[in-house]
Coordinates of C-alpha atoms and ligand atoms in Angstrom, one line a residue:
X20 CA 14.1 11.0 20.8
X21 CA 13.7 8.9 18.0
X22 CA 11.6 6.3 19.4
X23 CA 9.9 9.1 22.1
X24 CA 8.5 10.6 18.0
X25 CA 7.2 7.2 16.7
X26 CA 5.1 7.1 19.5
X27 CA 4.0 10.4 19.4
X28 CA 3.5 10.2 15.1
X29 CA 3.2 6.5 14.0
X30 CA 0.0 5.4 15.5
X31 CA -1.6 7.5 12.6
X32 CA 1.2 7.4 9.7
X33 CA 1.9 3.5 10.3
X34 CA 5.2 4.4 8.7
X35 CA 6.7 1.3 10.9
X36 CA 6.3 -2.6 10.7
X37 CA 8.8 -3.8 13.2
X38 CA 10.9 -1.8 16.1
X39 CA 14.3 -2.5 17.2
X40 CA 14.3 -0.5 20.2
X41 CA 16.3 -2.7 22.6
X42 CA 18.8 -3.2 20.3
X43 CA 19.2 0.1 19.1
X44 CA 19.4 1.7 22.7
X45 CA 22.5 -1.2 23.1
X46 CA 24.0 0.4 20.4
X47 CA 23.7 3.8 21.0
X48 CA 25.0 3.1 24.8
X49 CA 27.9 1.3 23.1
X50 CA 28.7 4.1 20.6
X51 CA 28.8 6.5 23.3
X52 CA 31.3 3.7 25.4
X53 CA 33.7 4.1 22.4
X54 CA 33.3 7.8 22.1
X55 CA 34.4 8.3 26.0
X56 CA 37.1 5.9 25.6
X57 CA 38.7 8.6 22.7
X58 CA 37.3 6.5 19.6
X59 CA 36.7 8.3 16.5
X60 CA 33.2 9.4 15.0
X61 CA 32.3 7.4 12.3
X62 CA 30.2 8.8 9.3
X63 CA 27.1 8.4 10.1
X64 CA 27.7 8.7 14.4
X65 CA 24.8 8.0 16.0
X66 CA 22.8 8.5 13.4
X67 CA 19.0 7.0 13.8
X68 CA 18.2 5.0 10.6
X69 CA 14.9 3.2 9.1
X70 CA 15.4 0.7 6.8
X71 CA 13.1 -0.5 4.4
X72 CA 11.2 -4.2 4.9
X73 CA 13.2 -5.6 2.2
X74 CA 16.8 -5.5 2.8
X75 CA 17.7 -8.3 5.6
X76 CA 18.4 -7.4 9.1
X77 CA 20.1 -10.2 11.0
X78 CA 17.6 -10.9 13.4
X79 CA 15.4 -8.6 13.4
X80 CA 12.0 -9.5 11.5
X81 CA 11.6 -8.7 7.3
X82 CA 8.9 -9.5 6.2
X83 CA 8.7 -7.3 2.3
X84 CA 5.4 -6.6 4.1
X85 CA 4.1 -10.2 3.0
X86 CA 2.3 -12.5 4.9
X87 CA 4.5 -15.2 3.3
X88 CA 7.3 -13.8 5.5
X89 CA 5.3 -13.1 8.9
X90 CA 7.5 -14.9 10.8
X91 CA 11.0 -14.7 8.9
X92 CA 14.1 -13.7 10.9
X93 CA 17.3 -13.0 8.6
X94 CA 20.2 -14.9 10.3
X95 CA 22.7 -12.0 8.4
X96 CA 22.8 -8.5 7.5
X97 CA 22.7 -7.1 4.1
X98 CA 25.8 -5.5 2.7
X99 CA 24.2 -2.1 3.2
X100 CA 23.2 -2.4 6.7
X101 CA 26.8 -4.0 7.7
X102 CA 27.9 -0.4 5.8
X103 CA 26.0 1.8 8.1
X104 CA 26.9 -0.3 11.0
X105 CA 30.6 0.3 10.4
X106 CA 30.2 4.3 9.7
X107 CA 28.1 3.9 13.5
X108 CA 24.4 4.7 11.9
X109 CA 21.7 2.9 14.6
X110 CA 18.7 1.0 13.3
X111 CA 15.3 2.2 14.7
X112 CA 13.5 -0.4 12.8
X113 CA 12.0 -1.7 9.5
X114 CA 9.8 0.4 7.3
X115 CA 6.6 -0.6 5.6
X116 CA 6.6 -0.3 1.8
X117 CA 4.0 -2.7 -0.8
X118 CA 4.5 -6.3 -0.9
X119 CA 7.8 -6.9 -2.2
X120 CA 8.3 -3.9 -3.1
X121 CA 5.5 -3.9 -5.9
X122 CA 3.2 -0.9 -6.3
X123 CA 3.1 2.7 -5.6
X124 CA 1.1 3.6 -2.8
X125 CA 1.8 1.4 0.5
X126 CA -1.8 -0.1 -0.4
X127 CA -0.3 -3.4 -1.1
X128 CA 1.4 -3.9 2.2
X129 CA -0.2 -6.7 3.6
X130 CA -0.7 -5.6 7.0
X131 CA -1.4 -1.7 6.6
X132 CA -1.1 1.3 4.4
X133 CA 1.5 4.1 5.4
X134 CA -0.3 7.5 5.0
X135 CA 1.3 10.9 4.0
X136 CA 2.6 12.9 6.8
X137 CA 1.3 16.6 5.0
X138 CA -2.4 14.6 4.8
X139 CA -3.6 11.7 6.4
X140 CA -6.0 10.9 3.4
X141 CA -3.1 10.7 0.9
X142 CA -0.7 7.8 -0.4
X143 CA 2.9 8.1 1.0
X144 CA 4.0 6.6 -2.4
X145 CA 5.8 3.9 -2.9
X146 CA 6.9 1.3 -2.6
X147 CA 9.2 3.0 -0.6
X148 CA 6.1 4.4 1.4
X149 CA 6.8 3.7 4.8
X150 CA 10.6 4.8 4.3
X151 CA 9.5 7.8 2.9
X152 CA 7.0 9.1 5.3
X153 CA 9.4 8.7 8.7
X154 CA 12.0 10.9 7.3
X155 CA 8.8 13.2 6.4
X156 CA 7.3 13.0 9.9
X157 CA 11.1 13.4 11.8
X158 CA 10.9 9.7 13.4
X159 CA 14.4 9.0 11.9
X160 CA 17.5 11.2 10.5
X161 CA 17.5 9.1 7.4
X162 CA 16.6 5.6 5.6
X163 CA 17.1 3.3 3.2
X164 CA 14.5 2.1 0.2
X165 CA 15.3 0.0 -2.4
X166 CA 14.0 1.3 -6.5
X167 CA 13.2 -0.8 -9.2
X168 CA 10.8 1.2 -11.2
X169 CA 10.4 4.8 -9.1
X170 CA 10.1 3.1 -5.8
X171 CA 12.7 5.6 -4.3
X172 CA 12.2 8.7 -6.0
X173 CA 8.2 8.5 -6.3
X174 CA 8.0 8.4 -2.3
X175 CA 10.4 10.9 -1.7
X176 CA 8.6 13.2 -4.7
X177 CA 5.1 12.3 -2.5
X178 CA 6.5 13.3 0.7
X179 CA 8.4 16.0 0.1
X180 CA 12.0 14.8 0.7
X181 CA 14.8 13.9 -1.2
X182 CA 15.4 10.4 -2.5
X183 CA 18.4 9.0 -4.8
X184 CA 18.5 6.0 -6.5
X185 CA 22.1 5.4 -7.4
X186 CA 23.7 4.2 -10.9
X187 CA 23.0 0.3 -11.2
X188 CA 25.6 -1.7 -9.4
X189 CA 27.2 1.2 -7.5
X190 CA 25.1 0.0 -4.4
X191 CA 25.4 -3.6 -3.5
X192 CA 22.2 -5.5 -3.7
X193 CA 23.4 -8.8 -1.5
X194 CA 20.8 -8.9 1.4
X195 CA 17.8 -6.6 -0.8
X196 CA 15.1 -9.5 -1.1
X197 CA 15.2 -9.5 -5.2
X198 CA 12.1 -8.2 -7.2
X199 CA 13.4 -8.0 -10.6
X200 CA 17.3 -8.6 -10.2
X201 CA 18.2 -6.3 -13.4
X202 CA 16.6 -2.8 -12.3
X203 CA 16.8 -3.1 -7.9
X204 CA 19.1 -0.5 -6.7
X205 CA 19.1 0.7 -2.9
X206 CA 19.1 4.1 -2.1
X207 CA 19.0 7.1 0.8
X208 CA 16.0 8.5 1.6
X209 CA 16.9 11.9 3.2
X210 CA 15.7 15.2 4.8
X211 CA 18.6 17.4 2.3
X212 CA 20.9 16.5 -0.1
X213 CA 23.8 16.7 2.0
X214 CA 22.2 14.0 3.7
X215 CA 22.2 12.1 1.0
X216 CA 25.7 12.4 -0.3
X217 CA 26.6 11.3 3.6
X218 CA 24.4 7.7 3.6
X219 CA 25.7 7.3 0.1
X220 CA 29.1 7.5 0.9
X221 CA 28.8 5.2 3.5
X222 CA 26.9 2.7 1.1
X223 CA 28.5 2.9 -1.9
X224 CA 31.6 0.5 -3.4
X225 CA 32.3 -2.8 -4.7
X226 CA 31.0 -6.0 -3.1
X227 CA 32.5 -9.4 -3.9
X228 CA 29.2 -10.8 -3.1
X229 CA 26.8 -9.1 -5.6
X230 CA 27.5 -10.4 -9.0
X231 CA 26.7 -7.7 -10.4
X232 CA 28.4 -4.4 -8.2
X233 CA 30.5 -2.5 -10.5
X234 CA 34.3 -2.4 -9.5
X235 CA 34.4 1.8 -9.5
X236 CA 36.1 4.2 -7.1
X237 CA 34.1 5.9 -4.8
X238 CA 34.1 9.4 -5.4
X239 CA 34.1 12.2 -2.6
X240 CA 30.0 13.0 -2.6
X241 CA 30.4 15.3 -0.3
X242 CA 33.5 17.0 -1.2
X243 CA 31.8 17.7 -4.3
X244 CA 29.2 19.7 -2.9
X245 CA 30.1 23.0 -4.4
X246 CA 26.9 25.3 -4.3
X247 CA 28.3 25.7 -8.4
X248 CA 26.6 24.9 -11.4
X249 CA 27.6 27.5 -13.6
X250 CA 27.6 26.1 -17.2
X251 CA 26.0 22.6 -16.6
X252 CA 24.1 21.6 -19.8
X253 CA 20.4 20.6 -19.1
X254 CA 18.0 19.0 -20.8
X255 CA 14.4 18.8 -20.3
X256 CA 12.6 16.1 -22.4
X257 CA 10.0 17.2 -23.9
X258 CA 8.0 13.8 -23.4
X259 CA 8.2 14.4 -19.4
X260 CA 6.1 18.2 -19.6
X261 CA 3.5 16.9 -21.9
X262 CA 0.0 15.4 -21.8
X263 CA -1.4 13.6 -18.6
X264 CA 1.6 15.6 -16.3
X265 CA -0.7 17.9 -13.8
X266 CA -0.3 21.8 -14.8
X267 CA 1.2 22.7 -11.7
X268 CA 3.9 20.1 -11.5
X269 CA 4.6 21.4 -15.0
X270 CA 4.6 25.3 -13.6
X271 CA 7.0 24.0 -10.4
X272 CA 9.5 22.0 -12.9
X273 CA 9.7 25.3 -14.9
X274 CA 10.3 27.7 -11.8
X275 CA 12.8 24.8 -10.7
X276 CA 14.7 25.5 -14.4
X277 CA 14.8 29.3 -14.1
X278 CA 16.3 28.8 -10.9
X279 CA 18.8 26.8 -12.5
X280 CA 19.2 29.4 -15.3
X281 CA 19.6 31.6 -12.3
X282 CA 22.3 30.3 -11.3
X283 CA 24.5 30.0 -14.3
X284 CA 23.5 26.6 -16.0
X285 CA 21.9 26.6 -19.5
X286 CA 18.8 24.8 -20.3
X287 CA 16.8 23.1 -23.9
X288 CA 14.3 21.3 -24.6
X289 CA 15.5 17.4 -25.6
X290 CA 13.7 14.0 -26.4
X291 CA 13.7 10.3 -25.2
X292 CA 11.7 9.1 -28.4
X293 CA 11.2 5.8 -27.0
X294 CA 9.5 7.0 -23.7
X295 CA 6.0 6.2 -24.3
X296 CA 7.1 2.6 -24.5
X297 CA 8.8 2.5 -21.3
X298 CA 5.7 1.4 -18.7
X299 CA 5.1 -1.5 -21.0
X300 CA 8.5 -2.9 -21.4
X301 CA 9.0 -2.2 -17.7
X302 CA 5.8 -4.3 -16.4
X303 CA 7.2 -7.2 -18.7
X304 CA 10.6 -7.0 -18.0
X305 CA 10.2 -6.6 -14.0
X306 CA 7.3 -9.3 -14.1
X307 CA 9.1 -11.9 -15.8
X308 CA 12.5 -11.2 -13.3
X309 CA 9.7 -11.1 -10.3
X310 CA 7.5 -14.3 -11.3
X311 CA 11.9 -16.6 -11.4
X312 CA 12.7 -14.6 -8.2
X313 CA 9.5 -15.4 -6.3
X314 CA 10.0 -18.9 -7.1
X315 CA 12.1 -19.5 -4.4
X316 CA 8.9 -19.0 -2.0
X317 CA 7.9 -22.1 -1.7
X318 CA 6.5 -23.0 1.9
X319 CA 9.9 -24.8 2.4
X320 CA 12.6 -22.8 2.7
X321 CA 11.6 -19.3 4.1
X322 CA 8.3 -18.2 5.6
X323 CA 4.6 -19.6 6.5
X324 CA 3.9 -23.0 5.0
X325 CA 0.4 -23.9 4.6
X326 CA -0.7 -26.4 7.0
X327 CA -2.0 -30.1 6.3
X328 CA -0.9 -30.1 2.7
X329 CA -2.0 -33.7 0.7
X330 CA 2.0 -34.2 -1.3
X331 CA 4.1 -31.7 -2.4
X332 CA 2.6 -29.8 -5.2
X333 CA -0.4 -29.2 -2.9
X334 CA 2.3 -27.3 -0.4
X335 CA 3.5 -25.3 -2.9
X336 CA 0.3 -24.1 -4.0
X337 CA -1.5 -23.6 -0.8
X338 CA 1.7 -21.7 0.7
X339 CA 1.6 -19.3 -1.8
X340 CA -2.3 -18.7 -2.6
X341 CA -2.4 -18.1 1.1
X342 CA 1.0 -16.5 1.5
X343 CA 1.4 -13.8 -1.6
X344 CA -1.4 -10.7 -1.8
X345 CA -3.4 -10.2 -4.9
X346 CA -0.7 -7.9 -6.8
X347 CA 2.1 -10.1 -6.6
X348 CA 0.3 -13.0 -7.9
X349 CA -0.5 -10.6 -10.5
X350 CA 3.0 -10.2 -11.5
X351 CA 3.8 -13.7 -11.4
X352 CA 1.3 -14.8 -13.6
X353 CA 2.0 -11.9 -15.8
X354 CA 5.9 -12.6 -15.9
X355 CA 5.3 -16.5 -16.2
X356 CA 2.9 -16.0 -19.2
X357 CA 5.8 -13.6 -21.0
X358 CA 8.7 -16.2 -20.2
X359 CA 7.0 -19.3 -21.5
X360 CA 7.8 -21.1 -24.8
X361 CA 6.1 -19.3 -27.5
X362 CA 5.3 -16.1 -25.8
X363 CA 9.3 -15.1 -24.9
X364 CA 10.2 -13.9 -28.5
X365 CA 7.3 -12.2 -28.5
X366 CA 7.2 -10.3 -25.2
X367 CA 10.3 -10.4 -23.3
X368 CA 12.7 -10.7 -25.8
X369 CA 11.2 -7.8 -28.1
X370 CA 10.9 -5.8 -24.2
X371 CA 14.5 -6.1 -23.8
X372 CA 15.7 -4.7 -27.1
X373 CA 13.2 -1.8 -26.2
X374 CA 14.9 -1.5 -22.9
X375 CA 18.5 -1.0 -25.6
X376 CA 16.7 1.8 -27.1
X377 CA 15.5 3.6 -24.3
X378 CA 19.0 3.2 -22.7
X379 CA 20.1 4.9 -26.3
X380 CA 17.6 7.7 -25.7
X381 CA 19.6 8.4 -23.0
X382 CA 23.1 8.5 -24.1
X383 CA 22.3 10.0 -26.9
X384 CA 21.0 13.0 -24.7
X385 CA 24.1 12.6 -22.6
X386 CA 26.5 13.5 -25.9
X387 CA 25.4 17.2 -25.1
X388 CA 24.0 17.6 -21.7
X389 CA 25.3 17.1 -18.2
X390 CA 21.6 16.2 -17.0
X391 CA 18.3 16.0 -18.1
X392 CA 15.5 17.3 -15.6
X393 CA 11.9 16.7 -15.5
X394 CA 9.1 15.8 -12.5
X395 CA 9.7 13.3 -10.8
X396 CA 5.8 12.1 -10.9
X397 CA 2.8 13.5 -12.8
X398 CA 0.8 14.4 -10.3
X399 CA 1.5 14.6 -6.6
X400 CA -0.2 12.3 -3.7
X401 CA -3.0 10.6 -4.8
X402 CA -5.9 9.7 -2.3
X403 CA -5.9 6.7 -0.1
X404 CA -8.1 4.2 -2.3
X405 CA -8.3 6.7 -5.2
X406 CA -6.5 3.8 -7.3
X407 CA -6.4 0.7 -5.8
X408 CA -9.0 -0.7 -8.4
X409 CA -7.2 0.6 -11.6
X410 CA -3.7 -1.2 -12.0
X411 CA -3.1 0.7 -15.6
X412 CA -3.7 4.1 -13.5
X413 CA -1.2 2.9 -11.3
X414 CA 1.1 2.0 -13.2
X415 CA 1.2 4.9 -15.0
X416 CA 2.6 7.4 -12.0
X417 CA 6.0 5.5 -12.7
X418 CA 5.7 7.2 -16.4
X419 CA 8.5 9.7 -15.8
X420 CA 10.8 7.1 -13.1
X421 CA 10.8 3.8 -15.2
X422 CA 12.8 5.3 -17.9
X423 CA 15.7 5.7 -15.8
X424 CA 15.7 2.8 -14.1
X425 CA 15.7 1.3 -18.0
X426 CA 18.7 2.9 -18.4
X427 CA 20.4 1.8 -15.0
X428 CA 21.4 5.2 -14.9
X429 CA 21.1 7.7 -11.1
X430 CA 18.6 10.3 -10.4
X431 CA 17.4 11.9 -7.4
X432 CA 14.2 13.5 -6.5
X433 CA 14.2 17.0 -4.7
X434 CA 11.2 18.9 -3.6
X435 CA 10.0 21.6 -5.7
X436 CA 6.4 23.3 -4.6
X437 CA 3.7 22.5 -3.6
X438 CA 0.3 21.7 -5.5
X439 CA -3.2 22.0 -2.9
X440 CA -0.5 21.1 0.2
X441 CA 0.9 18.4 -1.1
X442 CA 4.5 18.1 -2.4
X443 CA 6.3 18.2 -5.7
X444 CA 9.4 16.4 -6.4
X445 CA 11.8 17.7 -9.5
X446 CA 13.7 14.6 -10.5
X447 CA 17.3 15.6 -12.0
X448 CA 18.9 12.7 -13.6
X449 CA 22.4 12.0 -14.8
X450 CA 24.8 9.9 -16.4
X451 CA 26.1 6.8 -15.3
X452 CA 28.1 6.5 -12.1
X453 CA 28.1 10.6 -12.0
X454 CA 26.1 10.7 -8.9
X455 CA 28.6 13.8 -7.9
X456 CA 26.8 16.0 -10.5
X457 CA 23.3 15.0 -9.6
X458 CA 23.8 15.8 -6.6
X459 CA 25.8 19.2 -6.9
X460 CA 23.5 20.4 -8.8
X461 CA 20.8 19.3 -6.7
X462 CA 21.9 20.7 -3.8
X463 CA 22.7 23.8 -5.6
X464 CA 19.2 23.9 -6.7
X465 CA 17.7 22.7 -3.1
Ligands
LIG21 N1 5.7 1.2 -8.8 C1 6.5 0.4 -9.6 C2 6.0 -1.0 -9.5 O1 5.0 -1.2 -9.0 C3 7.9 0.5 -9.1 C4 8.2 -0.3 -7.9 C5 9.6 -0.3 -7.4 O2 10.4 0.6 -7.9 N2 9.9 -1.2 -6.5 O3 6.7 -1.9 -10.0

């Protein structure tokens, strides 16, 4: 069914870069072997999942949607994917999404843009784009993105679905091609929240293998599902309903809060003082993590090498003028000029004791609130091309995202309205590792 909707729906949405449907109809013949023979269900049974170009898939093709990595074929799965393997999930194939994850509208894929499922003209978001839009259009159950910046909860917001990016470290990142090491986080990308507390509990827990997964129990998600909120504590920074967020988004986050009101929770207006210097410390923290990680790209070791080089150096360079698109070599000329002698003290040190401070915003929020709750983006779906020519613009949809990621803290986005047919997502954030109260209350709300 899954594949028999691709081809009715992706010839148009281009939600898909690679297919897996041999493989997939093996394992879906095998999990119904097991099930015959008195095996248990697992989690996720049978489950069809997408999963975003980024995160390996032993052999099957990821490519981050570069050219660089055409022809690369992972010879090992990433943590996550040997996760949803175990609880019996089935992989219909990798989802397009911007070069190496960077951007937010699918326009920096390098072989095609993913459009919106509610309008063809629009931006799925991104750069979670093409994972996004194939929950939106019903080609898959659920699947996975990866969130650096927004990259999650921006799509999700765009399309009209719900998309969680968990606490930093709860989700182990062995396998996710690194952008910037210190902010990636995968995530579910689901139709409900329900859905998402399923694919998280499958995902979640410690992995020897990730320097940096947190040793934490995993909690019941989906026990936790109560319907309850009464007396939650939210706060709504006033910084995220201000100037340059659309009036209606404004409108559908406020509905959203007498809903929660509603239902027995309490609601004030807070601040993050340090939010309107988020999207700059973001663009040099990611970009000087991007320009070490996308080092490693060097026409030797993975991907297209440029042929007929004169020595070495020429290798190098003509393998990646030829192999990265235009805004990745952005970012790595951006991030190389912050990290070099004389410029680090001045850019990326000074952005990482910004990043302290907006982390501070945060707990210092957290002292009296459960949650804080705001849009998720400040407008919804932009036009295809609307953008493309104005990085600042673009950069600036993350306005309300990159805060959180900052923080390393979880949030998910939920739809919330709808603004000229296109979708709004209410982002409802928490504290750290409390993913159980994001997404009670989400589903509460939902
Ligand atoms: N849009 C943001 C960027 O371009 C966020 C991307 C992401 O979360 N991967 O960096």
């Amino acid at each position: 069914a899954s594949f028999q909707r691709i081809g009715q729906t992706d010839a148009s949405i281009q939600a898909f870069l690679t297919l897996n449907e041999e493989e997939a109809q093996k394992a879906a013949n095998e999990l119904d072997k097991q099930l015959q023979e008195g095996g248990e269900r697992g989690l996720l049974f049978g489950l069809p999942a997408g999963i975003k170009d980024n995160i390996v898939t032993e052999g099957l093709r990821t490519t981050c949607a570069s050219q660089f990595l055409s022809n690369y074929d992972p010879i090992y799965d990433a943590t996550v994917v040997k996760k949803l393997k175990a609880a019996q999930s089935v992989t219909i194939g990798k989802l397009n999404m911007d070069e190496f994850a960077m951007g937010g509208s699918n326009e920096n894929s390098s072989f095609y843009p993913t459009r919106n499922p509610w309008s063809l003209d629009h931006v799925p978001g991104g750069s979670s784009g093409g994972s996004a839009a194939s929950v939106a259009a019903g080609q898959v159950y659920f699947s996975l993105g990866s969130d650096t910046g927004g990259s999650i909860r921006q799509p999700a917001a765009y399309c009209g679905i719900v998309g969680l990016k968990p606490t930093y470290g709860l989700v182990s990142r062995f396998g996710l091609v690194a952008f910037a090491s210190s902010l990636d986080q995968i995530g579910p990308l689901t139709k409900n929240v329900e859905d998402s507390a399923y694919v998280l509990q499958a995902i979640a827990g410690y992995d020897a293998s990730d320097s940096t997964s947190a040793k934490v129990e995993v909690p019941d998600y989906i026990g936790q599902l109560s319907g309850d909120v009464k007396g939650l504590r939210i706060g709504v920074p006033k910084e995220y309903l201000g100037a340059g967020i659309d009036p209606q988004v404004r409108e559908a986050v406020l509905a959203a809060l007498k809903q929660f009101e509603d239902l027995g929770a309490t609601w004030e207006e807070v601040s993050l003082p340090h939010t309107e210097y988020a999207v700059a410390t973001y663009y040099l923290l990611a970009s000087s993590e991007a320009s070490s990680n996308l080092a490693r790209f060097d026409g030797v070791r993975y991907g297209v090498r440029a042929d007929n080089p004169d020595n070495l150096l020429e290798l190098y360079r003509k393998s990646r003028s030829q192999g990265f698109g235009p805004e990745v070599k952005r970012r790595i000329m951006l991030g190389t000029y912050a990290l070099s002698s004389g410029y680090y003290d001045a850019y990326y040190l000074k952005a990482q004791k910004v990043r302290t401070l907006i982390k501070q915003d945060f707990d210092n929020v957290f002292e009296s609130y459960d949650l804080i709750i705001g849009p998720t983006a400040p407008t919804p779906a932009f036009r295809i091309g609307e953008q493309v020519g104005d990085p600042l613009t673009m950069y600036l949809n993350d306005i309300c995202t990159i805060p959180v990621s900052l923080a390393g803290i979880p949030a998910i986005s939920v739809p919330c309205g709808f603004s000229g047919g296109l979708p709004i997502g209410l982002q409802i954030i928490g504290k750290a590792f409390d993913e159980s109260t994001v997404l009670r209350a989400a589903h509460a709300y939902e």
